[in-house]
CSV table of C-alpha atoms in Angstrom, one decimal:
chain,number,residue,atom,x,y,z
N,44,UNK,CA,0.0,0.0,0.0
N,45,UNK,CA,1.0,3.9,-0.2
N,46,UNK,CA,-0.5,7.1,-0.1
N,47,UNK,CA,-1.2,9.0,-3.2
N,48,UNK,CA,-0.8,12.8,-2.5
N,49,UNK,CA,-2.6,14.7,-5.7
N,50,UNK,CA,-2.1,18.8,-4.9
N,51,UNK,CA,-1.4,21.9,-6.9
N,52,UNK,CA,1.6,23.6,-5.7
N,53,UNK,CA,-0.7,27.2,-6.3
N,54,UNK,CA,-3.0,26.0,-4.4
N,55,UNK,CA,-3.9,27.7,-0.6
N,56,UNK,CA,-5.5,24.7,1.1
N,57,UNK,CA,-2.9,22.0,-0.2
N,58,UNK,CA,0.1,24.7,1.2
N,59,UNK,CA,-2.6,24.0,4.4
N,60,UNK,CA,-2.2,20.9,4.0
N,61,UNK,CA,1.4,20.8,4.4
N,62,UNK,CA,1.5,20.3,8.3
N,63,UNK,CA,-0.8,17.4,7.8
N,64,UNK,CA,0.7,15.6,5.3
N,65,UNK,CA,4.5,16.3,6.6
N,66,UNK,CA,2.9,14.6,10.4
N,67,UNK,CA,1.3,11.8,8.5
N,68,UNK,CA,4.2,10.7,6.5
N,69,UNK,CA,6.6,11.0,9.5
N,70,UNK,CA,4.3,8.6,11.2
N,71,UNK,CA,4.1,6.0,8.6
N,72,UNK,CA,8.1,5.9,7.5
N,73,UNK,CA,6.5,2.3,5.6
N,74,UNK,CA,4.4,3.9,3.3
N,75,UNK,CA,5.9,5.6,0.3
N,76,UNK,CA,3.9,8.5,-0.9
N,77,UNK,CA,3.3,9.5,-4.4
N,78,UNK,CA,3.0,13.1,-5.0
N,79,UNK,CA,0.9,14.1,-7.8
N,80,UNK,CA,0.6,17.5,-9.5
N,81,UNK,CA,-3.3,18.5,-10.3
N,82,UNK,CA,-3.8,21.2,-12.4
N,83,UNK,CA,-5.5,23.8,-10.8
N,84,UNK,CA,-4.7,27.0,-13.3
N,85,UNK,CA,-4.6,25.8,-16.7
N,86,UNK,CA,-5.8,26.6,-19.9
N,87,UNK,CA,-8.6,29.5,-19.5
N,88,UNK,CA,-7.6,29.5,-15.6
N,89,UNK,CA,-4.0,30.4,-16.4
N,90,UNK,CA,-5.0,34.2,-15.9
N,91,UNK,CA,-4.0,37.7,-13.6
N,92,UNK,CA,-4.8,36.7,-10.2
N,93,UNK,CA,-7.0,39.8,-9.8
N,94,UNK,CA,-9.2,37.3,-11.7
N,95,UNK,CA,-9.7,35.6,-8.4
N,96,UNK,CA,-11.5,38.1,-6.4
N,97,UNK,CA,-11.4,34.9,-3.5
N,98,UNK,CA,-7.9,34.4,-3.1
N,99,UNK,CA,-7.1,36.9,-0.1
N,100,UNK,CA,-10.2,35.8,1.9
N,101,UNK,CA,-9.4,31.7,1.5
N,102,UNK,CA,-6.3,32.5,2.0
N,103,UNK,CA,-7.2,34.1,5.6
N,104,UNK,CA,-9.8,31.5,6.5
N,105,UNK,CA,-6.9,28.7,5.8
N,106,UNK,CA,-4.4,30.3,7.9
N,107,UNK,CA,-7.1,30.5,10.9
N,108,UNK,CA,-8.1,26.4,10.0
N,109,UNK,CA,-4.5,25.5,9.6
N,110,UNK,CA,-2.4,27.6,11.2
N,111,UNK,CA,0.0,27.9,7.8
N,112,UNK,CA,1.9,30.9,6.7
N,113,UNK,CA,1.6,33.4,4.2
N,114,UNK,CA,4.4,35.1,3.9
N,115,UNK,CA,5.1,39.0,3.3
N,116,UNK,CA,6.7,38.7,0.0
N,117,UNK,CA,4.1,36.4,-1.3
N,118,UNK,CA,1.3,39.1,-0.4
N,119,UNK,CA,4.0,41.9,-1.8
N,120,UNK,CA,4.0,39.7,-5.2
N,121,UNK,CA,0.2,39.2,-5.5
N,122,UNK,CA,-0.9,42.6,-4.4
N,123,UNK,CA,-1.1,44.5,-7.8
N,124,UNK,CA,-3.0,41.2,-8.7
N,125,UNK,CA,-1.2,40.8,-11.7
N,126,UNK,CA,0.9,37.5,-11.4
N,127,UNK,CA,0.1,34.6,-12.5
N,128,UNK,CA,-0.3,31.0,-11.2
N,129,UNK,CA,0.5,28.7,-14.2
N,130,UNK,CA,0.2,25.0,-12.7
N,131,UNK,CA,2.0,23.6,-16.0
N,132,UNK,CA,5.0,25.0,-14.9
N,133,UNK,CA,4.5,24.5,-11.0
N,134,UNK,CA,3.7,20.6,-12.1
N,135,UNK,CA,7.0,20.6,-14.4
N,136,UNK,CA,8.6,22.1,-11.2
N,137,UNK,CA,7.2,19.1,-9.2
N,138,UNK,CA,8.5,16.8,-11.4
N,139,UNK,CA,12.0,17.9,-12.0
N,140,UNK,CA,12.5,17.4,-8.1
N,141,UNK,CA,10.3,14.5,-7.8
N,142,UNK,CA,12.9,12.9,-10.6
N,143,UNK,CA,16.0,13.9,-8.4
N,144,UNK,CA,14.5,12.4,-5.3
N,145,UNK,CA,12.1,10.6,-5.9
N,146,UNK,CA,12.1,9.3,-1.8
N,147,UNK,CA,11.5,12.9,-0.5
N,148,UNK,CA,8.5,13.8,-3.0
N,149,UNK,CA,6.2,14.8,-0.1
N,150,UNK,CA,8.6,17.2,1.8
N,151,UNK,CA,10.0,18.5,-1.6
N,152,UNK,CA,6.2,19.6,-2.8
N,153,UNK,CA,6.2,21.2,0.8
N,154,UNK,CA,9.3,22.7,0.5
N,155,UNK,CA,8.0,24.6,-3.0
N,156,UNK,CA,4.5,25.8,-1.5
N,157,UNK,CA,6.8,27.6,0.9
N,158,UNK,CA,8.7,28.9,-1.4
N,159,UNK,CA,5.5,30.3,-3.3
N,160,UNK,CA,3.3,31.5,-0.3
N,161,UNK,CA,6.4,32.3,2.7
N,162,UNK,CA,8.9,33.3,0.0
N,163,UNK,CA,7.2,35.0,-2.2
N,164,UNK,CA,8.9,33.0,-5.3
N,165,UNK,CA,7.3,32.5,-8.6
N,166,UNK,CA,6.9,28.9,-9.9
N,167,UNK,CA,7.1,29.3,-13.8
N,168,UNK,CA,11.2,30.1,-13.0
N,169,UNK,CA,13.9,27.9,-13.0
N,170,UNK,CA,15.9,30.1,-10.1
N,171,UNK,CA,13.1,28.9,-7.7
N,172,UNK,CA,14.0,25.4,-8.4
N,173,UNK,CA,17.4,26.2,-8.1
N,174,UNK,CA,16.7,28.0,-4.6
N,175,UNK,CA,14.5,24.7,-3.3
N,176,UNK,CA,17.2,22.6,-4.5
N,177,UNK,CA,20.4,24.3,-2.7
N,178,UNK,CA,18.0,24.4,0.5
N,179,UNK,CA,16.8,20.8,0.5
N,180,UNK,CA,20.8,19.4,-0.3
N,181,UNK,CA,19.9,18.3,-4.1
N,182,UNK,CA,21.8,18.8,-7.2
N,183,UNK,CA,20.6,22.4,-8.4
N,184,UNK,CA,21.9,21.7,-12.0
N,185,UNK,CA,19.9,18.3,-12.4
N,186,UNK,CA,16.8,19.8,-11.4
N,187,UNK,CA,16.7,22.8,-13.6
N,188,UNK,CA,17.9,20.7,-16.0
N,189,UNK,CA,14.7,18.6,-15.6
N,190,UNK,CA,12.7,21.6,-15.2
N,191,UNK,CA,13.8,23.2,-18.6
N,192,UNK,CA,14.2,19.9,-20.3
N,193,UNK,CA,12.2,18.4,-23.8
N,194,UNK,CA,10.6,15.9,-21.1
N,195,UNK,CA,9.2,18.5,-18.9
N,196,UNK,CA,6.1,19.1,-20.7
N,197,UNK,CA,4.9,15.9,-20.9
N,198,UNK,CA,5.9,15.0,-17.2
N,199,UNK,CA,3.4,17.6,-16.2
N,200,UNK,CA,0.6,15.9,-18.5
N,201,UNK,CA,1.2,12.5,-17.1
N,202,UNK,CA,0.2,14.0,-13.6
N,203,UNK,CA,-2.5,15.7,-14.8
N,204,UNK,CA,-3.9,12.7,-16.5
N,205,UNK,CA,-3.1,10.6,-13.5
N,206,UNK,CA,-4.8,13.1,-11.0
N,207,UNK,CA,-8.1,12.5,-13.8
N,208,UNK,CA,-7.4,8.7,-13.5
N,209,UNK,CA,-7.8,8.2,-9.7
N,210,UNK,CA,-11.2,10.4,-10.4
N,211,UNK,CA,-9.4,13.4,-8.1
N,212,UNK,CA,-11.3,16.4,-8.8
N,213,UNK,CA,-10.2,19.1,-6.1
N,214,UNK,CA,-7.2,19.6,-4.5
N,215,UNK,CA,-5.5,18.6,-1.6
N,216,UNK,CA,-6.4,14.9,-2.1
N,217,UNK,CA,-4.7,12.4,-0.3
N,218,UNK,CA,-5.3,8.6,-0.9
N,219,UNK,CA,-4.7,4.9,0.0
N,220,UNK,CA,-4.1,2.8,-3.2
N,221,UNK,CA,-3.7,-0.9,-2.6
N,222,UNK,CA,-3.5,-2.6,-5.4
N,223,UNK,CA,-7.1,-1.5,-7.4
N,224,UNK,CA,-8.2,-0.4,-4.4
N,225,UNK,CA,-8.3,3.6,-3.6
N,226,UNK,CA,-9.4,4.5,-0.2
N,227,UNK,CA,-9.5,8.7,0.2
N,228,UNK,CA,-8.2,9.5,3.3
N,229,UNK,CA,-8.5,13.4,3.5
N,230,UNK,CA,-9.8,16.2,1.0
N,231,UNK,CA,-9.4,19.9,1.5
N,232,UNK,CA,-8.5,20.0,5.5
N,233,UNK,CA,-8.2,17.4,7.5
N,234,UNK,CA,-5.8,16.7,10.5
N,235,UNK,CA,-3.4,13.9,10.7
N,236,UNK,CA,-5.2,11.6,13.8
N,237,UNK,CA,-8.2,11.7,11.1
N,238,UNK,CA,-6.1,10.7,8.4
N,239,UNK,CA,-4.5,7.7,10.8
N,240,UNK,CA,-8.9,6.5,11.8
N,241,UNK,CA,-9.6,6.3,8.2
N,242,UNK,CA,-6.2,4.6,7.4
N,243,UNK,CA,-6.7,2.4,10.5
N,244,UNK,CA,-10.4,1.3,9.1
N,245,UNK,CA,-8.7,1.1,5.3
């Protein structure tokens, strides 16, 4: 069995998530968890986050459910409400360190939604995969590398299509596949001893 953690590094509730899923995986060092990227602003959603007149108040609501951090520079590079949160890229992002080390997927997609909503660090650019590299002890070159590579692309597509495939439809997800079998242990907010009563009832 393992978990199957399907997010979108641009969105607020799976940087909520964080705490949760970093608790849940340090108390189940057997399961391997698979981090999937889920496509949250694609296509006609790949706009000026002014766009989202919701962002500021979720944003608020998940810091008082979760106690997670938004971070000064983030709100300094969303306040003219002109940036915008391409999950292509974050997803090829995901993927590059995901194929470095593939082990520490969970705490790597962590480490980038802190980069994004602490540091204030935009996701389409190579230097923040660079900067989450040097911090987290991997090889900076090799993940850029697979950031800005031919493969990219189609890495980001296979999540996408996988996050379709186990019928994942908002984001953060987190599930128990066994085999055929996929359990869902938490959508949107949950805490870690409710993740462990559904696992323990799986």
């Amino acid at each position: 069995m393992k978990l199957v953690y399907v997010f979108d590094a641009y969105c607020g509730w799976s940087h909520g998530f964080s705490g949760t899923l970093s608790e849940v995986a340090a108390r189940h060092p057997e399961l391997p968890v698979e981090v999937v990227s889920g496509g949250l602003f694609t296509g006609s959603r790949r706009v000026p986050i002014r766009q989202f007149g919701y962002v500021q108040g979720a944003n608020a609501k998940i810091a008082e459910l979760t106690g997670a951090e938004f971070g000064e520079p983030y709100e300094q590079l969303i306040a003219d409400g002109s940036f915008v949160m391409d999950s292509e890229a974050a997803a090829r992002g995901v993927a590059a360190l995901r194929h470095v080390a593939p082990d520490r997927a969970a705490e790597l997609a962590i480490a980038l939604q802190h980069a994004f909503y602490v540091d204030g660090l935009n996701l389409s650019e190579a230097a923040t995969y660079w900067k989450v590299a040097e911090e987290t002890g991997l090889d900076a070159d090799a993940v850029v590398a697979a950031f800005e590579g031919a493969e990219a692309p189609y890495n980001a597509a296979d999540d996408f299509h996988r996050a379709a495939e186990l019928g994942v439809t908002g984001f953060p997800t987190l599930l128990a596949v066994d085999g055929d079998r996929v359990t869902p242990l938490a959508h949107g907010h949950a805490t870690a001893d409710e993740v462990d009563r559904r696992l323990a009832s799986h």
